[in-house]
XYZ file of C-alpha atoms in Angstrom:
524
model
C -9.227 -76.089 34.507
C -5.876 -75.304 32.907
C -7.286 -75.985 29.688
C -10.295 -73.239 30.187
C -7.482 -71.108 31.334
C -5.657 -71.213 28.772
C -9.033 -70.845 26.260
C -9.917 -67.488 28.127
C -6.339 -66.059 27.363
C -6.656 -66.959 24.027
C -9.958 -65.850 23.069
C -9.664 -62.314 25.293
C -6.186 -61.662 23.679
C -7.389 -62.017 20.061
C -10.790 -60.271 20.217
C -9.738 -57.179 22.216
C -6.509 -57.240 19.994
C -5.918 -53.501 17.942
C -6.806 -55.508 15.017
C -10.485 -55.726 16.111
C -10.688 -51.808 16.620
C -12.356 -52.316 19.855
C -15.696 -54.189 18.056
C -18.071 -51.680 18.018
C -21.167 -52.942 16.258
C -21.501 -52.440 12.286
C -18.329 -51.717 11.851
C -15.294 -53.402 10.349
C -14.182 -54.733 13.402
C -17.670 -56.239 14.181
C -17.944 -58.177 11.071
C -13.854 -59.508 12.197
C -15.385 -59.782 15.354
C -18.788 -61.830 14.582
C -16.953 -64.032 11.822
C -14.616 -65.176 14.503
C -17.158 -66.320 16.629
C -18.947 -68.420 13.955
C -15.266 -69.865 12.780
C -14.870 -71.151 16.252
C -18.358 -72.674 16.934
C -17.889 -74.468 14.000
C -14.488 -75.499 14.546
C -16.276 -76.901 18.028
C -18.750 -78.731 15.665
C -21.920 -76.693 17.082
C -24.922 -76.195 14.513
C -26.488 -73.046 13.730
C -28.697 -71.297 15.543
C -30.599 -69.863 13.118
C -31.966 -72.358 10.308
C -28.865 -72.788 8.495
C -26.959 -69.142 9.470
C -25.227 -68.631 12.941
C -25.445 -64.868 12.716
C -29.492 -63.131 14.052
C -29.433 -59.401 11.818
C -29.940 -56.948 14.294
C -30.958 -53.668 12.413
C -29.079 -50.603 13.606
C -28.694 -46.523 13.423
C -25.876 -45.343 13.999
C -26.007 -41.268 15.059
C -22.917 -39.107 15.121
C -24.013 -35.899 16.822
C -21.969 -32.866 15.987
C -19.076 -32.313 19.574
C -18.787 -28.725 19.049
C -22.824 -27.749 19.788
C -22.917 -26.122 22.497
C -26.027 -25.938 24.816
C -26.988 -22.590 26.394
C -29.042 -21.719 29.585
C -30.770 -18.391 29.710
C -32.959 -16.586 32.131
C -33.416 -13.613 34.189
C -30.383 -13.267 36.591
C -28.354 -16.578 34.818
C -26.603 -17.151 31.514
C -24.381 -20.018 30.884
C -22.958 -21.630 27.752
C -21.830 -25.079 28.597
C -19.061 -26.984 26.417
C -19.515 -30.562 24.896
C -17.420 -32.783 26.983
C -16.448 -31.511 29.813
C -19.871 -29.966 31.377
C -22.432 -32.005 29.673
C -22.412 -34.719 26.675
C -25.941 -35.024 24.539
C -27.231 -36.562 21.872
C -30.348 -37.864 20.924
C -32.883 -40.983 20.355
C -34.265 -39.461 17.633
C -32.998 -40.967 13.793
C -33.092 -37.348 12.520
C -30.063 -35.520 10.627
C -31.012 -33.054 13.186
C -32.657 -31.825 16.567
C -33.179 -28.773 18.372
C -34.188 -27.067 21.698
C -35.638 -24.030 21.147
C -36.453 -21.320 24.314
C -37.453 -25.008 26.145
C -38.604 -23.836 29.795
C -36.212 -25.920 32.576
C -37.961 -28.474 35.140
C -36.548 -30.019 38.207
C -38.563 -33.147 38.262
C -36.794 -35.111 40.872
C -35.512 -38.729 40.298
C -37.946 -38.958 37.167
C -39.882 -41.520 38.221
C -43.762 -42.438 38.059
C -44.281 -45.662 39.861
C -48.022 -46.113 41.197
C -46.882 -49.233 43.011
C -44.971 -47.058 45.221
C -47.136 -44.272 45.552
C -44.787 -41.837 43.839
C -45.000 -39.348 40.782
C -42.099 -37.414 40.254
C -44.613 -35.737 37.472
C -47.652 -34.909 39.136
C -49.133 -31.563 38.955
C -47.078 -30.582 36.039
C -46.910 -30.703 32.481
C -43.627 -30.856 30.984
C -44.620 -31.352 27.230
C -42.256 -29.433 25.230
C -40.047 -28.285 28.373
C -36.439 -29.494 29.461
C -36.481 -31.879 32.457
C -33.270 -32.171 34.684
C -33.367 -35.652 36.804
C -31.228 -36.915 39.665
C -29.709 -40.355 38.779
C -30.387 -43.557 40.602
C -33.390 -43.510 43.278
C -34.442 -41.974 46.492
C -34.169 -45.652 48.115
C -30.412 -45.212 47.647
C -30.183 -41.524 48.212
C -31.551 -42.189 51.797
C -30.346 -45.281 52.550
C -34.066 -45.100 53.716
C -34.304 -49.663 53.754
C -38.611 -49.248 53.263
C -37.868 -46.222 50.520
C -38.015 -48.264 46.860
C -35.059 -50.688 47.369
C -32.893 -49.007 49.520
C -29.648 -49.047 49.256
C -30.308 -51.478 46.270
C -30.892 -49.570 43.017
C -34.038 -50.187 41.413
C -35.362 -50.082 37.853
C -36.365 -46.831 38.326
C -32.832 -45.627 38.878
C -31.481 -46.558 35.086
C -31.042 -43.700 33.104
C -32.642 -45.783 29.862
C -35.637 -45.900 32.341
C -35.674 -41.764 32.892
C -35.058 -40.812 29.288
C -37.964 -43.517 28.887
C -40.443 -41.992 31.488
C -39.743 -38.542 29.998
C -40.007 -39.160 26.499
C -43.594 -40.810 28.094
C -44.716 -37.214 29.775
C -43.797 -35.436 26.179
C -40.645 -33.741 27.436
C -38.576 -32.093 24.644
C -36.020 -32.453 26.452
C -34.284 -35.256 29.347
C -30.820 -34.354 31.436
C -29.235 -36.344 33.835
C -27.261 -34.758 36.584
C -23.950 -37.074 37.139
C -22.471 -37.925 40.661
C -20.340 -40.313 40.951
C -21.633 -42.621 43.470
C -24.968 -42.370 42.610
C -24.271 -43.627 38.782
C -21.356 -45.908 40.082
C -19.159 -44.354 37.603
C -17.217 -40.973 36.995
C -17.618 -38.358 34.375
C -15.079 -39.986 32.395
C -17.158 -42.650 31.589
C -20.021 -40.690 30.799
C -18.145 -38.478 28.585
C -16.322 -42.240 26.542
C -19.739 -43.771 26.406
C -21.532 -41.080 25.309
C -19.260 -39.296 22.883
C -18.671 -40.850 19.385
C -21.194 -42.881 17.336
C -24.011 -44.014 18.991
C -26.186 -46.939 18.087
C -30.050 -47.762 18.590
C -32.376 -50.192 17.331
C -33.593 -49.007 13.778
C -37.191 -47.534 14.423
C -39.831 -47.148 11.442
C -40.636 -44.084 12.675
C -37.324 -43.008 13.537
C -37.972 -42.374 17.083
C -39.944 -39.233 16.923
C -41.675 -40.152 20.052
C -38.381 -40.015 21.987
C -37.529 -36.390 23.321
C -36.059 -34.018 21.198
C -32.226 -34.128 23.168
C -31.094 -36.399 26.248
C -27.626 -36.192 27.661
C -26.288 -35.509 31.279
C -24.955 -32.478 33.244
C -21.489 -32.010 34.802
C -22.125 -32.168 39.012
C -20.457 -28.545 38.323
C -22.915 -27.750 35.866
C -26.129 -28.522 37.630
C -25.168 -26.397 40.727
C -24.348 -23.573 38.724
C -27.395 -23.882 37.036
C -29.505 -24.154 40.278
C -27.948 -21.308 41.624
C -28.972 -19.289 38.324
C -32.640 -20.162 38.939
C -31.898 -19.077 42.574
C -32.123 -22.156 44.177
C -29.476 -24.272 46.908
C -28.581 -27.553 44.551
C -28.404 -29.536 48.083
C -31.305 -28.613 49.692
C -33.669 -29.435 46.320
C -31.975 -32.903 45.836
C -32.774 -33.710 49.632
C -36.621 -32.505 48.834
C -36.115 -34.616 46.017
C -35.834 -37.790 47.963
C -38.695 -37.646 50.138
C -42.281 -38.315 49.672
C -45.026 -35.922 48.122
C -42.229 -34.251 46.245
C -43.442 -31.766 43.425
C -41.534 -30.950 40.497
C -40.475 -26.831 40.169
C -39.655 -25.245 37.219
C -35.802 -23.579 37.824
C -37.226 -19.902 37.335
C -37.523 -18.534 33.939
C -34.314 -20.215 32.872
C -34.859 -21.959 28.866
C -32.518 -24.318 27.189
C -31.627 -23.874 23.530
C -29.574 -26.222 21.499
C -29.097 -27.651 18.138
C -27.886 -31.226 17.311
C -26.686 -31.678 13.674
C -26.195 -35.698 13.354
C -24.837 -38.123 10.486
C -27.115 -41.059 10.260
C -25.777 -44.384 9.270
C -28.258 -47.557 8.684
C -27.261 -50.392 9.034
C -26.728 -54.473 10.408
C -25.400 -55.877 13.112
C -25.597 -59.265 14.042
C -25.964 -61.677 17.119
C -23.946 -64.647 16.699
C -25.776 -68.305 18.140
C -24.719 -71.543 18.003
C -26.430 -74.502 19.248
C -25.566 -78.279 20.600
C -29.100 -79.942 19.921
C -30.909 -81.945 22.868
C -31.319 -85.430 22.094
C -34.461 -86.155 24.125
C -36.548 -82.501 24.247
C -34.780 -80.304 21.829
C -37.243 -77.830 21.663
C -36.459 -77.033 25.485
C -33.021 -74.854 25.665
C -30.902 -73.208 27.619
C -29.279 -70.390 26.810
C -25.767 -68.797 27.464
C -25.186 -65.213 26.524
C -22.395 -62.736 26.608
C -21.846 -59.780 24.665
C -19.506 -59.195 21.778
C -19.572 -55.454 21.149
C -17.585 -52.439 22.475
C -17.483 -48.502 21.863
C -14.832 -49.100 18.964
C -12.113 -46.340 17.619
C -12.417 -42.445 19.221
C -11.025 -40.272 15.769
C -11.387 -37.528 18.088
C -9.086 -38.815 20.876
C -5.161 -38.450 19.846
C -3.233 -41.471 20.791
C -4.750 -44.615 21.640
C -7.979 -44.351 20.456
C -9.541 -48.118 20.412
C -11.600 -49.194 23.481
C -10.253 -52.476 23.357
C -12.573 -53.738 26.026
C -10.694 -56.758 27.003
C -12.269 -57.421 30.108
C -15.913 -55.430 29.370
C -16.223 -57.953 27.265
C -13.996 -59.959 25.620
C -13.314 -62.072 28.761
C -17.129 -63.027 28.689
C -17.168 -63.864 25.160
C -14.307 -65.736 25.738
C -16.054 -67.542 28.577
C -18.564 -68.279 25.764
C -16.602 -70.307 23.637
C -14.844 -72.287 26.576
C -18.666 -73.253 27.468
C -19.943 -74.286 24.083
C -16.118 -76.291 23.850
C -16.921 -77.915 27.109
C -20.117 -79.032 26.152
C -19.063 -80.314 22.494
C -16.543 -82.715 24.687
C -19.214 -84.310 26.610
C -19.173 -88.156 25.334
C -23.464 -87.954 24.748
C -25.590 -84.775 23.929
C -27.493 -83.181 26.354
C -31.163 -83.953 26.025
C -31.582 -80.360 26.453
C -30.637 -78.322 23.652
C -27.551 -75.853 25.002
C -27.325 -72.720 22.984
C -24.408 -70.065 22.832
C -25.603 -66.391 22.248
C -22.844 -63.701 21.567
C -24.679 -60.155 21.418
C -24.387 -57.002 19.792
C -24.881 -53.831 21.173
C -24.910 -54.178 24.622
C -23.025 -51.047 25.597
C -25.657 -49.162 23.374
C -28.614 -50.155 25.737
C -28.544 -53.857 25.574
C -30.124 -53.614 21.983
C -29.009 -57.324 20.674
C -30.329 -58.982 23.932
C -33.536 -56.856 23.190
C -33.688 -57.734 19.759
C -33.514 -61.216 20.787
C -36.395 -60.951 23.109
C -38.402 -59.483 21.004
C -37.614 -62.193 18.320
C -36.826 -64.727 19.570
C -34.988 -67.815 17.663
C -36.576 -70.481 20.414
C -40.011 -69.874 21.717
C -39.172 -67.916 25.207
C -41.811 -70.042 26.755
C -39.507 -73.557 26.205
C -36.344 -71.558 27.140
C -35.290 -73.107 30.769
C -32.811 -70.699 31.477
C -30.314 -67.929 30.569
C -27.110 -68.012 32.330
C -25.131 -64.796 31.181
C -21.236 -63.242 31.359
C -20.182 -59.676 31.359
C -16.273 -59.214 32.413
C -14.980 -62.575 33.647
C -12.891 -62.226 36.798
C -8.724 -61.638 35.837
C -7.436 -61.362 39.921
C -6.808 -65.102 40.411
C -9.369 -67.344 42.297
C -12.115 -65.892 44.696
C -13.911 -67.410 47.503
C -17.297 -65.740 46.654
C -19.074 -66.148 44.389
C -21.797 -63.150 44.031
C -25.121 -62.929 42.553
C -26.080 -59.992 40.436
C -30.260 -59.715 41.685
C -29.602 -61.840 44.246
C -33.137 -63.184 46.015
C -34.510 -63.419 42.421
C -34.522 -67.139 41.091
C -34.402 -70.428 41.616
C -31.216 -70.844 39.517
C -29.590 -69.552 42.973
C -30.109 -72.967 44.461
C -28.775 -74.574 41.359
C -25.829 -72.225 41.829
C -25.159 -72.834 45.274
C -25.136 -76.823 44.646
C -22.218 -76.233 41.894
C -20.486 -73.782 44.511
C -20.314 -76.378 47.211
C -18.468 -78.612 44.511
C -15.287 -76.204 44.506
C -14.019 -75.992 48.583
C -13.762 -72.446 50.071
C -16.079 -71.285 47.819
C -19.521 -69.696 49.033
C -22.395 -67.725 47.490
C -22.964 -64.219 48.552
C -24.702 -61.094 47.630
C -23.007 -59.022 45.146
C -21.523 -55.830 47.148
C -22.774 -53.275 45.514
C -26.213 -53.427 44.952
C -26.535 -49.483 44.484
C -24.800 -49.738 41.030
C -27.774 -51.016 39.047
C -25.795 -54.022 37.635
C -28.905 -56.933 37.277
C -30.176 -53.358 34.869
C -27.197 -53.417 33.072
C -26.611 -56.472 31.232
C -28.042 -58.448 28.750
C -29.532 -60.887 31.260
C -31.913 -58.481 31.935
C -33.962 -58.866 28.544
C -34.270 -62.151 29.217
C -35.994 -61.672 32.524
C -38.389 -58.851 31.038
C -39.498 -61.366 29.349
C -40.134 -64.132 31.797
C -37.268 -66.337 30.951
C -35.459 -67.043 34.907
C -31.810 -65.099 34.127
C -28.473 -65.993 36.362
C -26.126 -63.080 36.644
C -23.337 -64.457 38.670
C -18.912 -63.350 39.082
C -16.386 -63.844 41.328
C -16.793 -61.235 43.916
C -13.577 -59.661 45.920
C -12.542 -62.407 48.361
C -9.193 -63.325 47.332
C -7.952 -67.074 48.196
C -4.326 -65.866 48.070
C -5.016 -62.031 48.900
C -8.197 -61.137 51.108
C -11.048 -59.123 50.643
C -9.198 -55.661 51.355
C -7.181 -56.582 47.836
C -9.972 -57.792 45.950
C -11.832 -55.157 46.287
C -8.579 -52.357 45.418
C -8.510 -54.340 42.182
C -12.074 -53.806 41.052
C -11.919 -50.380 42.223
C -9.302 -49.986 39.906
C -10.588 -51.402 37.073
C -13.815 -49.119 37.765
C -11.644 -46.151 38.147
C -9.116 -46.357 35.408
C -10.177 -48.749 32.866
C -13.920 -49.345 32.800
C -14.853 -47.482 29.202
C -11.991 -45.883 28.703
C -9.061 -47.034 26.015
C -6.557 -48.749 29.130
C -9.291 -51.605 29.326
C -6.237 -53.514 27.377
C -5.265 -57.186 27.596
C -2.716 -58.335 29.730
C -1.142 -61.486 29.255
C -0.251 -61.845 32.960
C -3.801 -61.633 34.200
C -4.816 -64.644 36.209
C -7.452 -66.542 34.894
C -7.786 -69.141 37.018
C -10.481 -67.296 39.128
C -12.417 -67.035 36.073
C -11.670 -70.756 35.201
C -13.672 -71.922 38.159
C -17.129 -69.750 37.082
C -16.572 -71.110 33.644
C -16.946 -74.440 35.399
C -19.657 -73.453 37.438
C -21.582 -72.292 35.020
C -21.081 -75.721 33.073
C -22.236 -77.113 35.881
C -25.644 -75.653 36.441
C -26.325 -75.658 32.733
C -25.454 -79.230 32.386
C -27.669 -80.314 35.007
C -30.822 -78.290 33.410
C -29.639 -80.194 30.528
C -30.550 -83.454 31.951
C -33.976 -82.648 33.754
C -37.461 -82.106 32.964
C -38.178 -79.434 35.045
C -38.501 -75.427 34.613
C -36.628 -73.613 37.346
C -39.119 -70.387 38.460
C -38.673 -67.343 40.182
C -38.966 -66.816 43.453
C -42.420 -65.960 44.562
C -42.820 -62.522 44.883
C -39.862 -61.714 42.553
C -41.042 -58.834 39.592
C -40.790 -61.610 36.395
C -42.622 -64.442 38.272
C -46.026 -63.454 36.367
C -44.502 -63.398 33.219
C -43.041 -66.722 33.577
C -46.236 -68.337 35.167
C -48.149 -66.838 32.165
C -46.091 -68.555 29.970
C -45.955 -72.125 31.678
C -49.723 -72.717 30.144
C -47.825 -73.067 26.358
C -46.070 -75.680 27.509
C -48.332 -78.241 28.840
């Protein structure tokens, strides 16, 4: 324990150090970042992942839209000229030197969301092919707390904004805007406007994305009522409508949206990083570990401290990476599983290196037995629960509640706040797309030494004041002996999938358990 401990602190101070420039992907402080990583699995004696290389190419464009554009609303009885930053951020999908709105007509199309399975079409009845669609972020399920409305309270797939810029691009929009609110994105402004701004990276595209919109981007809360009440609407009454059945999208009046993006394009590599520990009785069945590498990197636009360190988001879990694949080097036999170590890129662009991976994969997907995955390892001290990210999903739950009864006080829960979209928001999340049973598990807020009450005032904080923005520094005095005890419990469950000859499944019922079933044929 003391040893892992002392790993984490290690690992997390170095890689979210200044001298990493806060690891955004293609970038100096990538390749620092990625070469790290392979001198330490090598140090740990782990082979490559990858034939003979430890590094996966993950092709990237990297877009730096123009901050001073300005985007403009225009009808009738409202005109508006909204600022970059501070009323709306935008870019676009698109791998074009530059995109444009041009007199685009302005739709109110709900949530966004087409989903036959539910019996809802935020869509129907109106055809928004070259128009400007303004959505409402997360789901109606949430927005009523209605418990038979899509997930209730629990934020659904549908509720991801990479699902709504997805869905519109689909119905030919020109172009997609999110409306923030805090609770319902589980974030402030602030963290739309640090994630957003700067470069932004996507998954190189042979046809440069031209079948994305046009624009995306998000409004200001501000914004979007102004702009309601332009078009002569009540902002709370329409987002209400919004959340009930047999809503129909409205166009906001005769308001159009004009804009022009001028972007420098940058093409490039980035790389995953995977290491292996061959089985020595079924190596061709593996289990796989992930965390991500990347963050947003250096602001030049932001005087002072510009580097997004990202110490905790996600240094800790990378960290947590090589204190597994160190662990599991120690062992006095192999596993007779092969135990792999994946360190992505690109996560905080859209989970692009976990996507790349699932779409190539360096192991046959059907043969993989499990992903267990890290995103910002707990630095509060020890916690009595421990949550799950999805929870009801998998059969890796039971595997995780066996290792929890090995540490006392310790219990499995729910996580707390299902609403935020989290099992959408990590790299995990490819992996179960793609049939492969995922385990998305943290310390939740139950302090041994300080209760609930202070557990959860320290990850409100972090939310609040250093998630995405350049204070997510390391601090030497954080306690890492909370995150110590997942590191082990993680260990745990892997090493036991190491030693059988079973596949763990989904639950029945759960969204991935056809993909999964389809695949178990390829293995007998």
């Amino acid at each position: 324990m003391k040893r892992v401990s002392t790993a984490l602190h290690e690992h997390t101070g170095v890689l979210s150090s200044d001298a990493y420039g806060g690891r955004a992907p293609a970038t100096e402080g990538g390749k620092l970042t990625t070469a790290y990583l392979e001198r330490e699995f090598r140090a740990l004696g782990l082979k490559p992942g990858n034939g003979d290389s430890f590094l996966q190419a993950v092709p990237v464009t990297e877009l730096l839209t123009d901050s001073s554009t300005t985007l403009t609303f225009t009808g009738t009885n409202f005109d508006a000229r909204l600022s970059y930053g501070d009323q709306m951020v935008v870019g676009t999908q698109q791998q074009l030197t530059s995109t444009a709105l041009k007199d685009s007509p302005v739709v109110f199309v709900g949530y966004g969301i087409v989903a036959p399975e539910r019996d809802w079409n935020d869509y129907a009845g109106i055809d928004v092919r070259g128009k400007t669609v303004v959505i409402l972020v997360n789901d109606p399920g949430y927005a009523t707390q209605d418990g038979e409305l899509f997930n209730g309270n629990a934020m659904t797939w549908y509720g991801r904004w990479v699902y709504k810029y997805e869905e519109a691009a689909r119905q030919g929009a020109a172009g997609a805007l999110i409306i923030h609110e805090t609770g319902a994105a589980a974030y402030g402004w602030n963290v739309v406007e640090n994630s957003w701004s700067g470069p932004q990276i996507s998954l190189t595209a042979q046809d440069n994305n031209t079948d994305k919109s046009e624009v995306i981007g998000w409004l200001s809360q501000g914004s979007a009522r102004a702009l309601f009440a332009g078009a002569g609407l009540n902002y709370d009454a329409e987002v209400a409508a919004a959340a009930k059945p047999g809503f129909r999208a409205r166009p906001l009046a005769d308001i159009k949206a004009n804009l022009s993006l001028d972007n420098t394009i940058r093409r490039s590599s980035s790389n995953n990083v995977i290491a292996v520990i061959p089985g020595s009785k079924r190596p061709g069945e593996i289990i796989i570990y992930t965390a991500h590498w990347d963050h947003l990197g250096t602001n030049p636009g932001i005087a002072g401290d510009n580097i997004y360190n990202g110490a905790q988001d996600n240094a800790t879990g990378t960290a947590g990476l090589l204190s597994l694949a160190q662990l599991f080097s120690q062992l006095p036999e192999p596993p007779e599983r092969s135990v792999a170590f994946l360190a992505v890129t690109a996560e905080e662009s859209g989970l692009l290196g976990s996507q790349w991976y699932g779409e190539n994969p360096l192991f046959p997907l059907a043969t993989t037995v499990a992903n267990i995955n890290m995103d910002g390892l707990n630095v509060y001290g020890p916690m009595r629960d421990v949550v799950v990210v999805g929870y009801g999903n998998s059969e890796l739950e039971d595997y995780l509640r066996d290792a929890v009864a090995l540490q006392p006080g310790r219990y499995v829960a729910a996580e707390p706040h299902p609403q935020r979209g989290y099992y959408y928001r990590s790299d995990h999340f490819n992996f179960a797309r793609q049939g492969v049973p995922a385990l998305y598990a943290e310390s939740g807020e139950d302090s041994f030494e300080h209760g609930r009450e202070w557990g959860a005032k320290q990850a409100q904080e972090y939310t609040t004041n250093r998630y995405h923005s350049t204070n997510d520094e390391y601090n030497p005095d954080w306690d890492m002996n909370g995150a110590a005890l997942d590191i082990m419990l993680y260990f745990e469950i892997g090493l036991r999938l190491s030693r059988e000859s079973t596949f763990p499944n989904w639950y029945p019922g759960a969204e991935f358990r056809s993909v999964r079933d389809a695949s178990a044929s390829s293995r007998q």
